[in-house]
Coordinates of C-alpha atoms in Angstrom, one line a residue:
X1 CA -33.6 -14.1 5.9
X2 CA -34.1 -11.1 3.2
X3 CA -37.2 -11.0 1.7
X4 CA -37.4 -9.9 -2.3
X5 CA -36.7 -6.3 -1.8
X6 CA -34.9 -6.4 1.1
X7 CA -30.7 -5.2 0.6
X8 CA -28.5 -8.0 1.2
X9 CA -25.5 -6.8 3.8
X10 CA -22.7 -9.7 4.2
X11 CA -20.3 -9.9 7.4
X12 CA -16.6 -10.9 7.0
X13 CA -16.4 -13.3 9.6
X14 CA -12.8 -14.4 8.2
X15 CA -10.3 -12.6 6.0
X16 CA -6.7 -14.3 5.6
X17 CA -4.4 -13.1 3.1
X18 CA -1.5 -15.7 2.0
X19 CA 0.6 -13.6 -0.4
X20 CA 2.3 -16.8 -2.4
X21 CA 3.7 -14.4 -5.2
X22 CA 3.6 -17.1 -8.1
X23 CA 4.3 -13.9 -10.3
X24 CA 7.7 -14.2 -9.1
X25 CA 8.4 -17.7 -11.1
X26 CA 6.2 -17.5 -13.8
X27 CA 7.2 -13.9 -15.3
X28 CA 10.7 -15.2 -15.1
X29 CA 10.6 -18.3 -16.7
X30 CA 7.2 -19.1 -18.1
X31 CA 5.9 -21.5 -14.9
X32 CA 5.5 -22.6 -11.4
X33 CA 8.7 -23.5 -9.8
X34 CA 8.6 -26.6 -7.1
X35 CA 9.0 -24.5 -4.4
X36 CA 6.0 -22.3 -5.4
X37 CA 4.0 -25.6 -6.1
X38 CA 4.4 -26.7 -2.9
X39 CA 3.7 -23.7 -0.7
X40 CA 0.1 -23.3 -3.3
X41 CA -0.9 -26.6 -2.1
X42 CA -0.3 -26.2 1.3
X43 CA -2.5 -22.8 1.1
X44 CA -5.0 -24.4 -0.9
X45 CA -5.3 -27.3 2.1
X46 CA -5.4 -25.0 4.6
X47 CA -8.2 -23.1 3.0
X48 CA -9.9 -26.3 2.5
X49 CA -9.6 -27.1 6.3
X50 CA -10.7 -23.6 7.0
X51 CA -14.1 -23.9 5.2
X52 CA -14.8 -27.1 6.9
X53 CA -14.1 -25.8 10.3
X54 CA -16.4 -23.0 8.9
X55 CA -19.0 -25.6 7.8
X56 CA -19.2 -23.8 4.3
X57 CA -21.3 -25.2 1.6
X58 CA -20.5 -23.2 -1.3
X59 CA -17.1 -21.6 -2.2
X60 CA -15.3 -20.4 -5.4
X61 CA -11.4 -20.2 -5.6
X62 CA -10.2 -18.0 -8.6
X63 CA -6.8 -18.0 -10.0
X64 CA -5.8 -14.8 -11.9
X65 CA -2.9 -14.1 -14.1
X66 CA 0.3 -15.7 -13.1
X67 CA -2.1 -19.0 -13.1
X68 CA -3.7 -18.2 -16.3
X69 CA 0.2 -18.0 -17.9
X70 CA 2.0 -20.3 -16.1
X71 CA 2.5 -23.4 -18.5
X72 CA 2.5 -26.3 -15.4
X73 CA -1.0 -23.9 -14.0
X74 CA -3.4 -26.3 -15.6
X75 CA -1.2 -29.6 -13.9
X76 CA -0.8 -27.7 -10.5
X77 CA -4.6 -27.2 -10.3
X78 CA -5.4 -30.7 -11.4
X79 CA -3.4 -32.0 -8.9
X80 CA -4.4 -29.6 -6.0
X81 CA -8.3 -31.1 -6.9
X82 CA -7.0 -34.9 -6.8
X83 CA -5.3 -34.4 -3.9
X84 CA -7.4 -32.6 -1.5
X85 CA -10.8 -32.5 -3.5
X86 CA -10.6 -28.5 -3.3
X87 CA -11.8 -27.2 -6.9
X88 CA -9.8 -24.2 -8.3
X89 CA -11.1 -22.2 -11.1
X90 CA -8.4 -20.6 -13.3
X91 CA -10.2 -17.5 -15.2
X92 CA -9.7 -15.0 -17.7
X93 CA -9.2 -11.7 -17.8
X94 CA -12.5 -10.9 -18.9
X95 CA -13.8 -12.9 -16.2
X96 CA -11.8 -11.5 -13.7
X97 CA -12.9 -7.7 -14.7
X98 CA -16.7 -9.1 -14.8
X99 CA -16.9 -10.9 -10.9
X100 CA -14.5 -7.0 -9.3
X101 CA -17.8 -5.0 -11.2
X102 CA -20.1 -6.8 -9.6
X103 CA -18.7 -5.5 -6.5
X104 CA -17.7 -2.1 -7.6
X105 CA -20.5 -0.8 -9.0
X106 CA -22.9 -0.7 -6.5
X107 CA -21.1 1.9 -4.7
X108 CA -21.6 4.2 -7.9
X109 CA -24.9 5.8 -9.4
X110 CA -26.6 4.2 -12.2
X111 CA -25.8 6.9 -14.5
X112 CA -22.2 8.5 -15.6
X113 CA -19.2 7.1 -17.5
X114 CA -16.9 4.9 -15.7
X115 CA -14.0 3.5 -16.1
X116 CA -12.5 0.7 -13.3
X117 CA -8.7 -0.1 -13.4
X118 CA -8.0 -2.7 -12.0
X119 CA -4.1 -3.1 -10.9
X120 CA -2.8 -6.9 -9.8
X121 CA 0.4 -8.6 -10.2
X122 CA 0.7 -9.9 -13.3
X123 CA -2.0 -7.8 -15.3
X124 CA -4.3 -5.0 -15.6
X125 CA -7.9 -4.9 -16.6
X126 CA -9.2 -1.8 -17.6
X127 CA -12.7 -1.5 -18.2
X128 CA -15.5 1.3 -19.7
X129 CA -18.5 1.4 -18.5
X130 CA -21.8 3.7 -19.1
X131 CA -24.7 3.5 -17.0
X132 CA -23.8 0.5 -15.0
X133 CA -22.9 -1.4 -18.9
X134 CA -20.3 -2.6 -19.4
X135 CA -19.3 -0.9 -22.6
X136 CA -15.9 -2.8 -23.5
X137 CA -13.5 -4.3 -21.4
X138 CA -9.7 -5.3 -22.1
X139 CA -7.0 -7.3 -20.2
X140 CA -3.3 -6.3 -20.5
X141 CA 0.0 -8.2 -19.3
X142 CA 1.3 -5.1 -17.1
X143 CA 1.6 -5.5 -13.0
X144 CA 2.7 -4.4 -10.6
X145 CA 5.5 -7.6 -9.7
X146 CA 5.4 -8.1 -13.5
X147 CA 7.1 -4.4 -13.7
X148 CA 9.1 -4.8 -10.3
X149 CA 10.8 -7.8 -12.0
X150 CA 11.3 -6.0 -15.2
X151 CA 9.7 -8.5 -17.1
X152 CA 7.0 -5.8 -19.4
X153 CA 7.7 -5.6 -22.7
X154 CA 7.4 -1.7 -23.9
X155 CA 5.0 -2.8 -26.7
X156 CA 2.6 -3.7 -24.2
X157 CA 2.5 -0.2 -23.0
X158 CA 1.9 1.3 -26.3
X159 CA -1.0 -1.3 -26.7
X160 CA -2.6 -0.6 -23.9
X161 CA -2.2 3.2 -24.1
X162 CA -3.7 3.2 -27.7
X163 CA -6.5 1.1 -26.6
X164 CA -7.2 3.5 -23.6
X165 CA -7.0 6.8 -26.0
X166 CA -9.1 4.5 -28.5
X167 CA -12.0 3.8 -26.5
X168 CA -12.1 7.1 -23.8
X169 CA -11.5 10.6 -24.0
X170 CA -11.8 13.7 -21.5
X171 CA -15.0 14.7 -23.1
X172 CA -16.7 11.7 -22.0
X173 CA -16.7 12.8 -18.4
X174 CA -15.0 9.7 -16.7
X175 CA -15.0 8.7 -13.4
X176 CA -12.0 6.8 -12.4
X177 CA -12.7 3.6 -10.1
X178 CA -8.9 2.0 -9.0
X179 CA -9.4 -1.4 -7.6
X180 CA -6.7 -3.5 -5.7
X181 CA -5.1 -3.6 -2.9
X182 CA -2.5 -1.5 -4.0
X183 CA -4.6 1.4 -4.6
X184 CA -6.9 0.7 -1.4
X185 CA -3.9 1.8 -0.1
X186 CA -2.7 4.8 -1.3
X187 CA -6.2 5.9 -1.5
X188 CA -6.5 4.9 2.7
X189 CA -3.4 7.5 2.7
X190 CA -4.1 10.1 0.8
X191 CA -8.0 9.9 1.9
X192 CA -8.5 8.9 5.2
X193 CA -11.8 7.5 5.6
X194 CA -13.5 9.7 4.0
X195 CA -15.8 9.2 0.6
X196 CA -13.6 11.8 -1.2
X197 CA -11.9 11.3 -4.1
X198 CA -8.1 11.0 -4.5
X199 CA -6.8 13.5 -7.1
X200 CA -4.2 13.1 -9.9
X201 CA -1.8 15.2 -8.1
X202 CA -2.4 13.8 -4.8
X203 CA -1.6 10.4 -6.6
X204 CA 1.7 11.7 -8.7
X205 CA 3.3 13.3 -4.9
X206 CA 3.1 9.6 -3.5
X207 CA 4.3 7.9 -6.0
X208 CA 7.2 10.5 -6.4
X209 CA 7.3 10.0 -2.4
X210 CA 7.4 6.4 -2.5
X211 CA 9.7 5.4 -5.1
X212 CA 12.4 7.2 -3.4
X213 CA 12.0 5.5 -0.3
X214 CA 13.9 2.2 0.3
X215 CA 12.0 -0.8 1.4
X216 CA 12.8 -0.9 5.0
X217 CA 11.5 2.6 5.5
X218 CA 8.3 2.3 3.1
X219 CA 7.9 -0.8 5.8
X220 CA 8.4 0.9 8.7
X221 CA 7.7 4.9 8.2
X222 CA 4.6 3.7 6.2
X223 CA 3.9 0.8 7.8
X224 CA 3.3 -1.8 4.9
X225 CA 3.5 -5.2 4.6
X226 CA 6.6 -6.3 3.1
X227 CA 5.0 -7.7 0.0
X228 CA 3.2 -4.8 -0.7
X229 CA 6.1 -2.4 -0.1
X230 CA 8.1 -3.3 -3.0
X231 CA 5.6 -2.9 -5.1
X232 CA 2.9 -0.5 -4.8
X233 CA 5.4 2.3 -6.4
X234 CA 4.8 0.1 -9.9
X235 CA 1.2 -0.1 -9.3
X236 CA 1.0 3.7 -8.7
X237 CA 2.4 4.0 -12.1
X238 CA 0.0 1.9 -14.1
X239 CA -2.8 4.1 -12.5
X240 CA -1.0 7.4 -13.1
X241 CA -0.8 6.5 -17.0
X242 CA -4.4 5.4 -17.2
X243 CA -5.5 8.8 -15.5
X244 CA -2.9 11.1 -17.5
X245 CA -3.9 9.3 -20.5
X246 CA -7.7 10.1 -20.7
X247 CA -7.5 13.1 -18.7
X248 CA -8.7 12.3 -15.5
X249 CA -8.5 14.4 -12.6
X250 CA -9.5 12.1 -9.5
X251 CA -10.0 8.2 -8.3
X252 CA -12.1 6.6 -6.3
X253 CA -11.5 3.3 -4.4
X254 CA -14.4 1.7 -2.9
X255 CA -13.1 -1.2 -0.8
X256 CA -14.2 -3.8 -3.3
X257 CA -12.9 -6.0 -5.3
X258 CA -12.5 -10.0 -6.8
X259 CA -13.2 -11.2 -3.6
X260 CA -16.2 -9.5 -2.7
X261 CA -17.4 -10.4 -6.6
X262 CA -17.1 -14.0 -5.6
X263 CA -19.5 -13.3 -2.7
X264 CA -22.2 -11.8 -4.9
X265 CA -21.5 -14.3 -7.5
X266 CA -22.3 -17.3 -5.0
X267 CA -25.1 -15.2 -3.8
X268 CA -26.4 -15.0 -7.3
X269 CA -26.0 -18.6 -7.5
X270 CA -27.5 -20.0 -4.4
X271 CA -29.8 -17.0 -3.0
X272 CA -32.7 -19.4 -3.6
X273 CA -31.5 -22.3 -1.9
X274 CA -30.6 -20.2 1.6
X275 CA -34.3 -17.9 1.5

């Protein structure tokens, strides 16, 4: 076991990836539809199966933004808890931003000017940050299915853009952090495995690339998953604006994000009971 000082490494042992889409229901008409219910329960009681087969103790289940909107959310979490005793946390955009920094900023020196963007489905959380501080932080309504669906009112854009020029500005000297799987993506293509950044320009040529590209080749010339395909040209936007708005030149993606937050945050939580 790690002593005090020691760094704590963790192994992925499992990684599954069920992309439900709930987006797709509740941007259109304000909730869950049945179909959606149903297939959320049956993920949520196969994850429940998986961490017993896993023998897990501790475990923390999130739900982000099409959750957090959805007016039925609150029942369809209720009732996911009665029925298989599997606890599902719906949290805010604030605390969604706070569990991907945990994560993120190790990967970063302690001093500089940050800011993380952080691109998901329904919403983007933008966040400032000096010297590992989190200096202000802000969720928006804007996603990447939220703007594949059409369903992002212009005013949003303007809000978040005068919040952005508001709170950051070329002269500060930001570093751009992109978070999501979106962006772990066009950063794995544009960068390779390497620790280099991915510039602004390198950024704006795939999305140009991209968007022209129908679905069927963007899945099989680019080789993405089907539900990313379709939408990874909207997310490339929403980091493009960010950038173009402050002024910066290049983004870095560490692979990090909500899930690996969780990880520390149960960490956090229980480090003293596993010593």
């Amino acid at each position: 076991m790690p002593t005090e000082n020691d760094e704590v490494q963790f192994k992925k042992v499992e990684f599954i990836r069920i992309p439900l889409r709930l987006g797709d229901d509740v941007f259109k008409t304000g909730k869950i539809g049945k179909e959606k219910q149903e297939l959320f329960a049956m993920t949520m009681n196969a994850f429940k199966l998986i961490l017993d087969i896993h023998r897990v103790r501790h475990y923390m289940v999130c739900a982000t933004s099409a959750m957090r909107e959805a007016k039925n959310g609150e029942m369809l979490v209720r009732k996911v808890q009665k029925k298989y005793d599997f606890n599902v946390e719906i949290i805010s955009g604030e605390r969604e931003s706070e569990l991907i920094l945990k994560s993120v900023m190790s990967y970063f020196p302690a001093t500089g000017n940050y800011v993380n963007i952080d691109v998901g489905g329904g919403s983007t959380e933008i966040t400032l940050i000096k010297e590992h501080k989190v200096i202000n932080s802000r969720s928006f309504p804007i996603g990447s299915v939220r703007l594949k669906e059409g369903k992002t009112n212009p005013a949003v854009w303007d809000e978040m853009k005068s919040w952005v020029l508001h709170n950051a500005s070329i002269k500060d000297n930001i570093t751009a952090i992109g978070t999501g799987g979106n962006i772990n993506k066009l950063y794995q293509m544009a960068v390779g495995e390497t620790n280099e950044p991915m510039t602004i320009d390198a950024l704006r040529k795939m999305y140009t690339d991209i968007s022209t590209m129908s679905i069927t080749d963007r899945i099989y010339k680019l080789q993405l998953n089907p539900d990313r395909a379709d939408v990874i040209d909207h997310a490339a936007r929403i980091y493009l604006a960010v950038m173009e708005w402050v002024g910066i030149h290049n983004i870095y993606s560490p692979n990090a994000g909500l899930k690996d937050g969780i990880i520390l945050e149960l960490w956090d939580k229980y480090k003293t009971i596993v010593r």
